[in-house]
PDB file of C-alpha atoms (C1' of nucleotides) in Angstrom:
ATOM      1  CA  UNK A   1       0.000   0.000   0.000  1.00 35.00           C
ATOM      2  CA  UNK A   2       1.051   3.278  -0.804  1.00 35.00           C
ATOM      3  CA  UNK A   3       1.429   6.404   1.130  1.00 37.00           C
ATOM      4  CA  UNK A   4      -0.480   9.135   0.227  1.00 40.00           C
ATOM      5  CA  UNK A   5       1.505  12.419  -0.415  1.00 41.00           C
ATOM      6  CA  UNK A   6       0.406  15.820   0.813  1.00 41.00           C
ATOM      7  CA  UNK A   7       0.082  18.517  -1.630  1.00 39.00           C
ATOM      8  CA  UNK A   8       2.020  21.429  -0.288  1.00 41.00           C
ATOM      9  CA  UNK A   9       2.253  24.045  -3.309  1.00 42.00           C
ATOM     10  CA  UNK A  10      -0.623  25.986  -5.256  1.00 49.00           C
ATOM     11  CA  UNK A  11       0.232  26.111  -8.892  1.00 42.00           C
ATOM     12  CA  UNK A  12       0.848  29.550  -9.339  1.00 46.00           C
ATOM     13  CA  UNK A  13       3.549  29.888  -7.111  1.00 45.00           C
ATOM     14  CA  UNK A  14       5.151  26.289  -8.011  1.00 46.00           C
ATOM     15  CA  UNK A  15       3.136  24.711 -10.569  1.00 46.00           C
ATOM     16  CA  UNK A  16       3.917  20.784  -9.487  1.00 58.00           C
ATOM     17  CA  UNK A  17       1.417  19.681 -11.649  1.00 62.00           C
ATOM     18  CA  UNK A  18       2.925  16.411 -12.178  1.00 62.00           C
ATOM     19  CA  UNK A  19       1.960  15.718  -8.533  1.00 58.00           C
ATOM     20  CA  UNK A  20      -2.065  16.911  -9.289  1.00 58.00           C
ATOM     21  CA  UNK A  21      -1.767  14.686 -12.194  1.00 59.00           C
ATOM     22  CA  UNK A  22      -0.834  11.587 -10.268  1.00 56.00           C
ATOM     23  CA  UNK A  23      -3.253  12.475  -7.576  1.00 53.00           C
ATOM     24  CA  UNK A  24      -5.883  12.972 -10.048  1.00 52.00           C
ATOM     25  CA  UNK A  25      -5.336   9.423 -12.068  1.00 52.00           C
ATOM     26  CA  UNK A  26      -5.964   7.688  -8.736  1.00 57.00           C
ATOM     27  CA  UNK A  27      -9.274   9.688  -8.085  1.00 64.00           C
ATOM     28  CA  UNK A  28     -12.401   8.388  -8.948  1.00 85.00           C
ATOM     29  CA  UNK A  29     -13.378   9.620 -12.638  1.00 92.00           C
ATOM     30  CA  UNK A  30     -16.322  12.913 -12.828  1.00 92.00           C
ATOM     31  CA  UNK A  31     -18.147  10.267 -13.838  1.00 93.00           C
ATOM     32  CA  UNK A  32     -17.645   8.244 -11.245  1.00 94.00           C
ATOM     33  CA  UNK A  33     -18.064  10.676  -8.764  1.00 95.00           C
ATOM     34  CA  UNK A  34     -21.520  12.185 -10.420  1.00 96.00           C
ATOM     35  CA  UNK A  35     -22.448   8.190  -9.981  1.00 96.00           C
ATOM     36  CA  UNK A  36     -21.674   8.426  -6.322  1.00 97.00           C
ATOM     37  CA  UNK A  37     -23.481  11.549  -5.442  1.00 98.00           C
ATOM     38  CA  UNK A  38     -26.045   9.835  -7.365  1.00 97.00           C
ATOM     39  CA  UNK A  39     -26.664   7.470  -4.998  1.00 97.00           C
ATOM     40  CA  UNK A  40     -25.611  10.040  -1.784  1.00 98.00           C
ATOM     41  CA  UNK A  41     -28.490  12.363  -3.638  1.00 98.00           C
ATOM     42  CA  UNK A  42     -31.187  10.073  -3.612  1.00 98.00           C
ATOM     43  CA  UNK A  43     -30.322   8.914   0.129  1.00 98.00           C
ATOM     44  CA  UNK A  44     -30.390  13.139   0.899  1.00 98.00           C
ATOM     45  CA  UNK A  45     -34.015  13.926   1.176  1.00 98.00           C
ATOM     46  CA  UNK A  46     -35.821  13.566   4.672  1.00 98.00           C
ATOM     47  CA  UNK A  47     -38.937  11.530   3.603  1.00 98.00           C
ATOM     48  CA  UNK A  48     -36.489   9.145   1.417  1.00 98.00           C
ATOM     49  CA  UNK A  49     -34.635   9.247   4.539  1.00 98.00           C
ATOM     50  CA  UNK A  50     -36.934   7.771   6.750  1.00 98.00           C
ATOM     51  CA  UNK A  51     -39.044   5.342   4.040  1.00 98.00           C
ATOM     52  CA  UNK A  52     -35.442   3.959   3.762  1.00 98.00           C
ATOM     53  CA  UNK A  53     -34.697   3.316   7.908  1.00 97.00           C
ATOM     54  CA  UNK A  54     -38.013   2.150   8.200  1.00 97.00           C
ATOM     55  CA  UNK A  55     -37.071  -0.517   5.607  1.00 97.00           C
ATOM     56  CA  UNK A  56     -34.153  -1.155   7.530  1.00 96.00           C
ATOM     57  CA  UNK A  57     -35.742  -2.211  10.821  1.00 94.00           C
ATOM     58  CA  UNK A  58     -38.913  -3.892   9.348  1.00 95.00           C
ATOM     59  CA  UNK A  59     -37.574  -6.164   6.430  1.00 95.00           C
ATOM     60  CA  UNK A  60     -40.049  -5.048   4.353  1.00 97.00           C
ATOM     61  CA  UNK A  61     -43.473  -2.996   4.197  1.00 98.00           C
ATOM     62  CA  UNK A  62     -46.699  -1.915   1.493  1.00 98.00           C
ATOM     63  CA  UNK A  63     -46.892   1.611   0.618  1.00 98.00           C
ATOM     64  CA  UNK A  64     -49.761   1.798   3.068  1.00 97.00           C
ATOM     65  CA  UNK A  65     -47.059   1.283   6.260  1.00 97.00           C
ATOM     66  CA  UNK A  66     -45.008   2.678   4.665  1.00 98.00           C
ATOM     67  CA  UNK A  67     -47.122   6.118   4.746  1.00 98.00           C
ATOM     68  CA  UNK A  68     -47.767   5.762   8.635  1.00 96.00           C
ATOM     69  CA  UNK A  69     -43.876   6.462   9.054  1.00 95.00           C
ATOM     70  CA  UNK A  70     -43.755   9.549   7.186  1.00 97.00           C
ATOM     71  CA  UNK A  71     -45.543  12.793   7.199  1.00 95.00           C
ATOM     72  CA  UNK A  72     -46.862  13.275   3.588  1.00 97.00           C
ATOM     73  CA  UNK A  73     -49.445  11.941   1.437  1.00 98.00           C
ATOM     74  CA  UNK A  74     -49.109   8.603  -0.034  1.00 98.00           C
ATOM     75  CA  UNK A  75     -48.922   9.906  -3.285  1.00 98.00           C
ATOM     76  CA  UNK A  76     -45.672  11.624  -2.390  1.00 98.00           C
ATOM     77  CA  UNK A  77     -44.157   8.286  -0.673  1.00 98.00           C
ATOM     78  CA  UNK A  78     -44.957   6.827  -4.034  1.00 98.00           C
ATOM     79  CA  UNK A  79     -42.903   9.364  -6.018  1.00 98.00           C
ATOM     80  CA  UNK A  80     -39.942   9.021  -3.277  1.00 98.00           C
ATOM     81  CA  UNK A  81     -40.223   4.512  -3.979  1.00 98.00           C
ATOM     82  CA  UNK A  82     -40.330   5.421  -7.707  1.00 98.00           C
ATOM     83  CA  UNK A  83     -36.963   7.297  -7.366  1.00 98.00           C
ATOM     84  CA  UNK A  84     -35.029   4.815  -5.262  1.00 98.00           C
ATOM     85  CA  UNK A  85     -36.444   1.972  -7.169  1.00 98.00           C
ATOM     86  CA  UNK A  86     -35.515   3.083 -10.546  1.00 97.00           C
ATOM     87  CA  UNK A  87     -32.142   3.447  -9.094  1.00 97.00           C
ATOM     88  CA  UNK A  88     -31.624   0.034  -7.866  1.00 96.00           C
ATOM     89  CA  UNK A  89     -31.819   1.246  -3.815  1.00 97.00           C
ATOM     90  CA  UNK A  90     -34.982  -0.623  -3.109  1.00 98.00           C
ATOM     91  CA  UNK A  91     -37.077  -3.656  -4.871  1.00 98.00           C
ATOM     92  CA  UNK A  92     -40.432  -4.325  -4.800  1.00 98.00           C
ATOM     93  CA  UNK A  93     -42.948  -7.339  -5.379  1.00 98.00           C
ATOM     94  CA  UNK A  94     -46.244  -7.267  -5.610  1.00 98.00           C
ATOM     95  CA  UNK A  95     -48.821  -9.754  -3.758  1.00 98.00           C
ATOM     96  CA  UNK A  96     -52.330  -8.703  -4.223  1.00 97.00           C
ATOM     97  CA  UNK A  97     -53.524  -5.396  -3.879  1.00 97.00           C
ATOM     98  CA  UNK A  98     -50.368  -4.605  -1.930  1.00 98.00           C
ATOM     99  CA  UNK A  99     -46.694  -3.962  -3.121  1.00 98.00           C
ATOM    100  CA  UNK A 100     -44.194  -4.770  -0.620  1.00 98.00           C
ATOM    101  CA  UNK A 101     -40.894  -2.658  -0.694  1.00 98.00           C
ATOM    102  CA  UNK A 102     -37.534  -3.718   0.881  1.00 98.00           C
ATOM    103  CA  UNK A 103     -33.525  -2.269   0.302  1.00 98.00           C
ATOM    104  CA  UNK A 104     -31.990  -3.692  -2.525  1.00 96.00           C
ATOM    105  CA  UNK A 105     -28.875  -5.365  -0.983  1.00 93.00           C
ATOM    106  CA  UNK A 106     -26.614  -5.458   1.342  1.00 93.00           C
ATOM    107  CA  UNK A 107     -24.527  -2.606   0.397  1.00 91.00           C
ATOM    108  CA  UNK A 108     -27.230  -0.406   0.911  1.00 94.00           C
ATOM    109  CA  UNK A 109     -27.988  -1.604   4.190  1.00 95.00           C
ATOM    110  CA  UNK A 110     -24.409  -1.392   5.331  1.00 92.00           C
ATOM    111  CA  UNK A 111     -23.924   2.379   4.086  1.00 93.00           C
ATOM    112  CA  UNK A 112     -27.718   3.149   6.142  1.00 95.00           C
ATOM    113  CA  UNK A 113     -26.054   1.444   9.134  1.00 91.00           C
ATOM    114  CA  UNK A 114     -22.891   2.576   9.261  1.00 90.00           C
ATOM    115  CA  UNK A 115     -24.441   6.215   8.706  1.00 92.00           C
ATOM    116  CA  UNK A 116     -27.022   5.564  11.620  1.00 89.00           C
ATOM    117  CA  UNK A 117     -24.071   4.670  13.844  1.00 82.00           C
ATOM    118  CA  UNK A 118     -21.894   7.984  12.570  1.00 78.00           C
ATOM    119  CA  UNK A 119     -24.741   9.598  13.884  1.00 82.00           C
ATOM    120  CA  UNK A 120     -25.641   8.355  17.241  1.00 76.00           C
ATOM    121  CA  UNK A 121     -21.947   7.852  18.720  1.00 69.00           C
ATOM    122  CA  UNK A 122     -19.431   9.286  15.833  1.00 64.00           C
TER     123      UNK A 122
ATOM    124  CA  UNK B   1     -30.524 -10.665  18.307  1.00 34.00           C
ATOM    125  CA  UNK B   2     -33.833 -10.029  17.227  1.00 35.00           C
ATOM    126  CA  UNK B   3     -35.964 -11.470  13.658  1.00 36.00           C
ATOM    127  CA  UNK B   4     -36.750  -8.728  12.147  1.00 39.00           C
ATOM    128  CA  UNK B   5     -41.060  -9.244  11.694  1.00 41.00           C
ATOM    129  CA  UNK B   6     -41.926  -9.019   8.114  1.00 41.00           C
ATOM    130  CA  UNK B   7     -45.489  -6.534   8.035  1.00 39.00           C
ATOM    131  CA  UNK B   8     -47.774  -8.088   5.852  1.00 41.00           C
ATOM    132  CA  UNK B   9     -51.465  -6.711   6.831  1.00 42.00           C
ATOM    133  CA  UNK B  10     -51.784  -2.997   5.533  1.00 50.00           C
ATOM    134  CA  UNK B  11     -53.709  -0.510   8.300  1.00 43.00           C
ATOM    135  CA  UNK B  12     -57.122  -0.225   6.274  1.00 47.00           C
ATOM    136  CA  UNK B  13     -57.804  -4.018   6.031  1.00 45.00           C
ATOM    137  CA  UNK B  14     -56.744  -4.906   9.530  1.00 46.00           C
ATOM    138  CA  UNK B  15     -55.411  -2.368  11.639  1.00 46.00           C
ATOM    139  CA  UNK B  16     -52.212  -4.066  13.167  1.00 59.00           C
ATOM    140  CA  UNK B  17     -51.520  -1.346  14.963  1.00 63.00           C
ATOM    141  CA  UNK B  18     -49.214  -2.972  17.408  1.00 64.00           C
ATOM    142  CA  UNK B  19     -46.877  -3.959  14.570  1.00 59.00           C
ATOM    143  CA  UNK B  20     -46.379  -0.503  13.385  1.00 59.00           C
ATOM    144  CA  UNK B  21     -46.264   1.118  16.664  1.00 60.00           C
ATOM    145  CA  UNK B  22     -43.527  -1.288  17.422  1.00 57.00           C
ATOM    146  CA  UNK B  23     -41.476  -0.798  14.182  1.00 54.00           C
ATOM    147  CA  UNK B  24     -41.684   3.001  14.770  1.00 53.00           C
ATOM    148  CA  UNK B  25     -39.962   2.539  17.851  1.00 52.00           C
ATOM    149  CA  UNK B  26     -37.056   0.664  16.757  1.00 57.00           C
ATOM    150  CA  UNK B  27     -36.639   3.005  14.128  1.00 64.00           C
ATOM    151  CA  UNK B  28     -34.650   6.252  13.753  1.00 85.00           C
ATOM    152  CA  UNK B  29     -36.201   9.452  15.020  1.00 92.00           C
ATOM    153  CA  UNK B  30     -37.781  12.128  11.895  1.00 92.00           C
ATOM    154  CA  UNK B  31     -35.346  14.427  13.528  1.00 93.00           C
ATOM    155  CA  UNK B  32     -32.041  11.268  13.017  1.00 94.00           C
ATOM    156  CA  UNK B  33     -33.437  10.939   9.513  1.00 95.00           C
ATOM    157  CA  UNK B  34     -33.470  14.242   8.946  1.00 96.00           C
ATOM    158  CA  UNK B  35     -29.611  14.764  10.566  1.00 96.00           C
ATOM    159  CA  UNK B  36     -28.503  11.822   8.292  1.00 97.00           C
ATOM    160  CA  UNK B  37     -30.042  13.391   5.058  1.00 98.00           C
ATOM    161  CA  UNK B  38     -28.547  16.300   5.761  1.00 97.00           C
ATOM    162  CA  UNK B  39     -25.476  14.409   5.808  1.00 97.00           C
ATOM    163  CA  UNK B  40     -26.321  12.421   2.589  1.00 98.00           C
ATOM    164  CA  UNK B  41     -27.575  15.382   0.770  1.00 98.00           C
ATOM    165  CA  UNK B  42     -23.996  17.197   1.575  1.00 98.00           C
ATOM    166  CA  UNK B  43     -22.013  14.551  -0.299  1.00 98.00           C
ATOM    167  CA  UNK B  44     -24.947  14.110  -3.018  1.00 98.00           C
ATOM    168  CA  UNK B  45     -23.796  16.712  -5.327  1.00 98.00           C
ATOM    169  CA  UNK B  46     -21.008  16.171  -8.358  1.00 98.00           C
ATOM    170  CA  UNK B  47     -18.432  18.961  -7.244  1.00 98.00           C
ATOM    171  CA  UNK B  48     -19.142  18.176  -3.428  1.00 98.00           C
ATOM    172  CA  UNK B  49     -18.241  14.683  -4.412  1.00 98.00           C
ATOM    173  CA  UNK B  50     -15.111  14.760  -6.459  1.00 98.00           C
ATOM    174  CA  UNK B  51     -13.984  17.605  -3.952  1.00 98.00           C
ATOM    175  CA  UNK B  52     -14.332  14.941  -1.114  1.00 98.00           C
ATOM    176  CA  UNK B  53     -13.048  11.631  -3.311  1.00 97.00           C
ATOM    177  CA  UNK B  54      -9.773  13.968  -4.165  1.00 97.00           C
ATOM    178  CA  UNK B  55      -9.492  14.572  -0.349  1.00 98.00           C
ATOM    179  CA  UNK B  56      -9.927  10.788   0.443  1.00 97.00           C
ATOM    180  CA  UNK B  57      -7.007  10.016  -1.822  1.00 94.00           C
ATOM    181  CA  UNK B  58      -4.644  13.095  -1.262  1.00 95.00           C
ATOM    182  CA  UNK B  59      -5.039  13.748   2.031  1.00 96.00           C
ATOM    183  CA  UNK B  60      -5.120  17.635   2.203  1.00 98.00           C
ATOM    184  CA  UNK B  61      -4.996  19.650  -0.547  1.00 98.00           C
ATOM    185  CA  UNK B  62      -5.151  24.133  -1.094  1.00 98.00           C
ATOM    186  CA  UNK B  63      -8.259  25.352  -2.437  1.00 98.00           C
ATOM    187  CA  UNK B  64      -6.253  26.301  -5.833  1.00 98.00           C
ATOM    188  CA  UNK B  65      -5.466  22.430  -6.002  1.00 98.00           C
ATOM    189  CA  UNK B  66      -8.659  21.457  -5.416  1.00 98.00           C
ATOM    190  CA  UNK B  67     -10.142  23.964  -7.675  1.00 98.00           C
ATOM    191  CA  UNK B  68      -8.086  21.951 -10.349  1.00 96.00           C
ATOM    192  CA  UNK B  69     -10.048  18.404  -9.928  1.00 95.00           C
ATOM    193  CA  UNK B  70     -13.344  20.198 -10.731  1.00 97.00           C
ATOM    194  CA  UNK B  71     -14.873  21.864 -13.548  1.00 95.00           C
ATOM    195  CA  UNK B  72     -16.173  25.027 -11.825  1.00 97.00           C
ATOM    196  CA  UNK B  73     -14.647  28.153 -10.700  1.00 98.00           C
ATOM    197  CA  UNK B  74     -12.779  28.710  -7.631  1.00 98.00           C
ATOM    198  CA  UNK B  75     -15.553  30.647  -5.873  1.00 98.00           C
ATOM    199  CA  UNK B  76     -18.134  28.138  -6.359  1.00 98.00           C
ATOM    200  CA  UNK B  77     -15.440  25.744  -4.704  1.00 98.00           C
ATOM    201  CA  UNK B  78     -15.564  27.700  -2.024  1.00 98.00           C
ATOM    202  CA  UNK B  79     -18.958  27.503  -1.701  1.00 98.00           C
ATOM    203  CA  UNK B  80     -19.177  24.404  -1.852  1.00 98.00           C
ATOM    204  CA  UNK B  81     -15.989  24.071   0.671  1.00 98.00           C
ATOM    205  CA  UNK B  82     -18.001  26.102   3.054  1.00 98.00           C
ATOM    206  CA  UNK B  83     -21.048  23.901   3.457  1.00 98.00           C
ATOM    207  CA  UNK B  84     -18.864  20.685   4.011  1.00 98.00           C
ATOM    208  CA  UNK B  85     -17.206  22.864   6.741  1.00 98.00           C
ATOM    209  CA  UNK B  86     -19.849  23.690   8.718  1.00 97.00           C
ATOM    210  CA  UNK B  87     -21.455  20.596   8.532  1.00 97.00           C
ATOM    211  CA  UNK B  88     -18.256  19.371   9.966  1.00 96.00           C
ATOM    212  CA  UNK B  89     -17.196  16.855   7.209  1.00 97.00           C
ATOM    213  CA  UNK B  90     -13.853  18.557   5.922  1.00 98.00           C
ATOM    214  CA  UNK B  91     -11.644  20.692   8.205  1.00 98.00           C
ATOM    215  CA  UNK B  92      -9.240  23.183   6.813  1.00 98.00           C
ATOM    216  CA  UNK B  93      -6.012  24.815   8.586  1.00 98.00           C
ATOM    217  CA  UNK B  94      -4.423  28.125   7.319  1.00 98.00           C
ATOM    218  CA  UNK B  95      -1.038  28.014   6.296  1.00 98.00           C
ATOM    219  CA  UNK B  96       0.100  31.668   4.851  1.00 97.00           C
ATOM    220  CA  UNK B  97      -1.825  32.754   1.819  1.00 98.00           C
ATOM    221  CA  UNK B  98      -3.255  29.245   1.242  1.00 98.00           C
ATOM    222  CA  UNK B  99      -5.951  27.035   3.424  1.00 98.00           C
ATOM    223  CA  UNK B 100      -5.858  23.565   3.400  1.00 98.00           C
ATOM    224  CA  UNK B 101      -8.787  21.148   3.775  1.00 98.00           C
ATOM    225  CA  UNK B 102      -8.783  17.541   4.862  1.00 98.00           C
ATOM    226  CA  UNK B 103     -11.482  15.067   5.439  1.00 98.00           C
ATOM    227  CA  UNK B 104     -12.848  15.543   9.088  1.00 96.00           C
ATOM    228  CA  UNK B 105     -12.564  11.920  10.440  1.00 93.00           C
ATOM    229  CA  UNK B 106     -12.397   8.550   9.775  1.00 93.00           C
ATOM    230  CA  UNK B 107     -16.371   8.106   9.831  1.00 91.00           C
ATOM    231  CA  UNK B 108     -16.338  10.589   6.800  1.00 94.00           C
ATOM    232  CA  UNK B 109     -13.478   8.293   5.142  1.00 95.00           C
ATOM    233  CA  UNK B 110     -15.083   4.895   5.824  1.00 92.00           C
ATOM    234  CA  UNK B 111     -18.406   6.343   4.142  1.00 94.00           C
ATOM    235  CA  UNK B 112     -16.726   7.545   0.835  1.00 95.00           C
ATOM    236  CA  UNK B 113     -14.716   4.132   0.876  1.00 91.00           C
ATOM    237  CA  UNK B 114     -17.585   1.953   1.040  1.00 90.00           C
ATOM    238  CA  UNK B 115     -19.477   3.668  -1.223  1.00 92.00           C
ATOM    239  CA  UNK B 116     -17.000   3.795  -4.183  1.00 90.00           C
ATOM    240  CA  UNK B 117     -16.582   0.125  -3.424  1.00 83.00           C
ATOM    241  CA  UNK B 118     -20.047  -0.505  -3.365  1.00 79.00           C
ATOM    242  CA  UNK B 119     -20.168   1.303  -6.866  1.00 82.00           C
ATOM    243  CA  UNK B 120     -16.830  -0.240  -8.421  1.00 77.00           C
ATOM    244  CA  UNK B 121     -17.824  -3.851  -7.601  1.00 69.00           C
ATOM    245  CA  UNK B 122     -20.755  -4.052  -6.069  1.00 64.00           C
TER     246      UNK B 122
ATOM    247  C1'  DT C   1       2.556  51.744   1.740  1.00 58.61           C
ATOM    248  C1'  DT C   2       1.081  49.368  -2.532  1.00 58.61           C
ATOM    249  C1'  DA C   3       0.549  45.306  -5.321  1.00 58.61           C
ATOM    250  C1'  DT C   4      -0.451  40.683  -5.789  1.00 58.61           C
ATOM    251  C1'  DC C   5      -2.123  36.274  -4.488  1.00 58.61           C
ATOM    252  C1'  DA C   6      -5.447  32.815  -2.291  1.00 58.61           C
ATOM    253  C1'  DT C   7      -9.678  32.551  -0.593  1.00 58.61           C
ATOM    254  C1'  DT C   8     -14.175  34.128   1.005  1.00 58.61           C
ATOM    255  C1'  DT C   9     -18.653  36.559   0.914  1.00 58.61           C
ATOM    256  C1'  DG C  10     -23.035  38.300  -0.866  1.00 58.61           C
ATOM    257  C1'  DA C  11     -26.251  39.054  -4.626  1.00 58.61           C
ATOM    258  C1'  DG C  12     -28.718  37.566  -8.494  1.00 58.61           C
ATOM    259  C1'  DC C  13     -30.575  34.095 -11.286  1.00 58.61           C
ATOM    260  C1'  DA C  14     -31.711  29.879 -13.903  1.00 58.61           C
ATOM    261  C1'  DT C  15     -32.517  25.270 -12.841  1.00 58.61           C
ATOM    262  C1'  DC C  16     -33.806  21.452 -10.083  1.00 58.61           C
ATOM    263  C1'  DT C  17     -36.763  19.232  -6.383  1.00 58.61           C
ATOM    264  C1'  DG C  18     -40.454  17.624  -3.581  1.00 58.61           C
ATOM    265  C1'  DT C  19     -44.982  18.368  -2.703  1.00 58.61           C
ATOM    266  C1'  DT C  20     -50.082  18.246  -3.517  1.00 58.61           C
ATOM    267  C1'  DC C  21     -53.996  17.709  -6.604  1.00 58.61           C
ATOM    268  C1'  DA C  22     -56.634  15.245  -9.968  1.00 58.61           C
ATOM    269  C1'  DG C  23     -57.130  11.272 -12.325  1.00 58.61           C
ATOM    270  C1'  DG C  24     -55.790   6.464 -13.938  1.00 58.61           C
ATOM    271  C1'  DA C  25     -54.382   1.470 -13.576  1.00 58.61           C
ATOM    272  C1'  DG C  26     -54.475  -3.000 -11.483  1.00 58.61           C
ATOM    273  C1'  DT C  27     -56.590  -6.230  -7.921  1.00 58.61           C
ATOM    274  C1'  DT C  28     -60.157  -8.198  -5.065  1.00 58.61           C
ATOM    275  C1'  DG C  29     -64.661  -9.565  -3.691  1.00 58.61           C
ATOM    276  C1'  DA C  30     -69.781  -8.909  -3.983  1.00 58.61           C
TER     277       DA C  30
ATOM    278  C1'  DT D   1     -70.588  -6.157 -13.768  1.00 58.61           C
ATOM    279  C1'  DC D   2     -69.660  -3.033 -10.095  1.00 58.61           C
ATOM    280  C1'  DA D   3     -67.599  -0.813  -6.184  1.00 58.61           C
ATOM    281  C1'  DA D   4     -63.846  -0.549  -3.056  1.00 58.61           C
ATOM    282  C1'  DC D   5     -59.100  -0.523  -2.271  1.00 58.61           C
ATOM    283  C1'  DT D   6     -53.960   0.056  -3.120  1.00 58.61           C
ATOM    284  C1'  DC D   7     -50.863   2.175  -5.605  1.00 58.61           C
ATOM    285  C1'  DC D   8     -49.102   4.868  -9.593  1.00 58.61           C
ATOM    286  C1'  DT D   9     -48.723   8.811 -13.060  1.00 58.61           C
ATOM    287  C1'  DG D  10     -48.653  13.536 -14.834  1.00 58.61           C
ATOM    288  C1'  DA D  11     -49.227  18.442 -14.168  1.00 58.61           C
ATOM    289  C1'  DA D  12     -48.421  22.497 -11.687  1.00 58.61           C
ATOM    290  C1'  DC D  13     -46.189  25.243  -8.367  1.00 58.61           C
ATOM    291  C1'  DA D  14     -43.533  27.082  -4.238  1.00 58.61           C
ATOM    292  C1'  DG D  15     -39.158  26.664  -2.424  1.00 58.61           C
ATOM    293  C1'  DA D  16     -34.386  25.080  -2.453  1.00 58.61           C
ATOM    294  C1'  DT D  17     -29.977  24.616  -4.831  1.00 58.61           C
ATOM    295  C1'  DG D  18     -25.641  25.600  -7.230  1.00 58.61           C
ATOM    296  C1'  DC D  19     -23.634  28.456 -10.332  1.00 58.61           C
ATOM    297  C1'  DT D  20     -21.285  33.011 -11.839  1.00 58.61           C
ATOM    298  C1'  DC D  21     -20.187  37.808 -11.166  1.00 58.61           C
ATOM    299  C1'  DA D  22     -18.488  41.580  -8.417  1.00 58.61           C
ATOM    300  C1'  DA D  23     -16.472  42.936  -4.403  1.00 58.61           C
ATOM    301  C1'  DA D  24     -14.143  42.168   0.092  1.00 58.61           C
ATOM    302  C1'  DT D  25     -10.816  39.912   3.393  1.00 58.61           C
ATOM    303  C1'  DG D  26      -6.423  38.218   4.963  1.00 58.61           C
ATOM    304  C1'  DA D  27      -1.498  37.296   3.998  1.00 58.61           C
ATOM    305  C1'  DT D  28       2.926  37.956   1.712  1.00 58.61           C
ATOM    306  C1'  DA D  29       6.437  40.590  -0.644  1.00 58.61           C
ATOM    307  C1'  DA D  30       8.454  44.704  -2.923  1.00 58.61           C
TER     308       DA D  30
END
DNA sequence: TTATCATTTGAGCATCTGTTCAGGAGTTGA
DNA sequence: TCAACTCCTGAACAGATGCTCAAATGATAA
């Protein structure tokens, strides 16, 4: 493993761009990145929030429980499952008049624990 | 450690009260999930990202450097800079003309590690 | 001092976001 | 078939967000 080097010097006064350069190849890509906050994005929004740590306690829940956790109209927690389901944070099934939701994987449930725990003794 | 009950009976049909009631409980406050979507919502934008991934791998790096690994100007850097400061995920340290930011702990690390994992083979 | 450099601050503005409202689609049971 | 129920979709709108521009602050050097 490699150290990481400290960049001292602005490049005006010392340009010491081959150092930026070698930082930047081992950076994630802007695309990359605009994946990442992405995902961070979609996690950002209060209702989202909470639909999301209610998942992660319960298992899984219909839209209907789902709506008792939150305080907005079930139309709007319908909009907020459309979002994270179209990008892969939650899945659904359906099983009569009810759709269950749950998180996707386990990724996603790691990066809404670990948060949790930042949170309550970082 | 607790199974985690699955809810399958929505409110309308039959109440379940209990069940809900005793999910909410378990579950993060409206004013955690709003804290940790503040959080999310700080990393979830492109610049705020690639600003933080380029502190990840360098370390610390001058606001000129870091102006460098983006593709806006140097005030909205600062901008952005500013937010991540007072939300207390970068710090920054003056030394002469330049300021130097860093990634405020190792929670903030761990976060932007897993999540480019989760993203590069998840 | 004066000039220059690195960074910050505040204003203005176009764009994005999350919400509600109204209506539609799919499912169940009478 | 019909009505009831669960959930989704699209439109519209207030409010938030992130950018640039212009100007200010703090530090170094002549």
């Amino acid at each position: 493993m490699e150290a990481v080097a400290r960049l001292d010097a602005c490049t005006t006064t010392e340009p010491d761009e081959a150092r930026v350069a070698a930082t930047r190849d081992r950076l994630v890509t802007p695309e990359e990145a605009a994946r990442l906050a992405e995902l961070f994005r979609l996690l950002g929004d209060p209702t989202r929030a909470q639909l999301l740590y209610a998942l992660l306690e319960a298992g899984e829940l219909c839209v209907c429980d789902l709506t008792e956790t939150v305080d907005v109209s079930d139309t709007a927690v319908s909009h907020a499952l459309r979002l994270l389901r179209t990008a892969g944070i939650v899945a659904s099934r359906r099983s009569g008049r009810m759709i269950y939701y749950r998180l996707a994987d386990a990724h996603v449930r790691m990066l809404l624990d670990l948060s949790r725990e930042h949170l309550r003794h970082g």
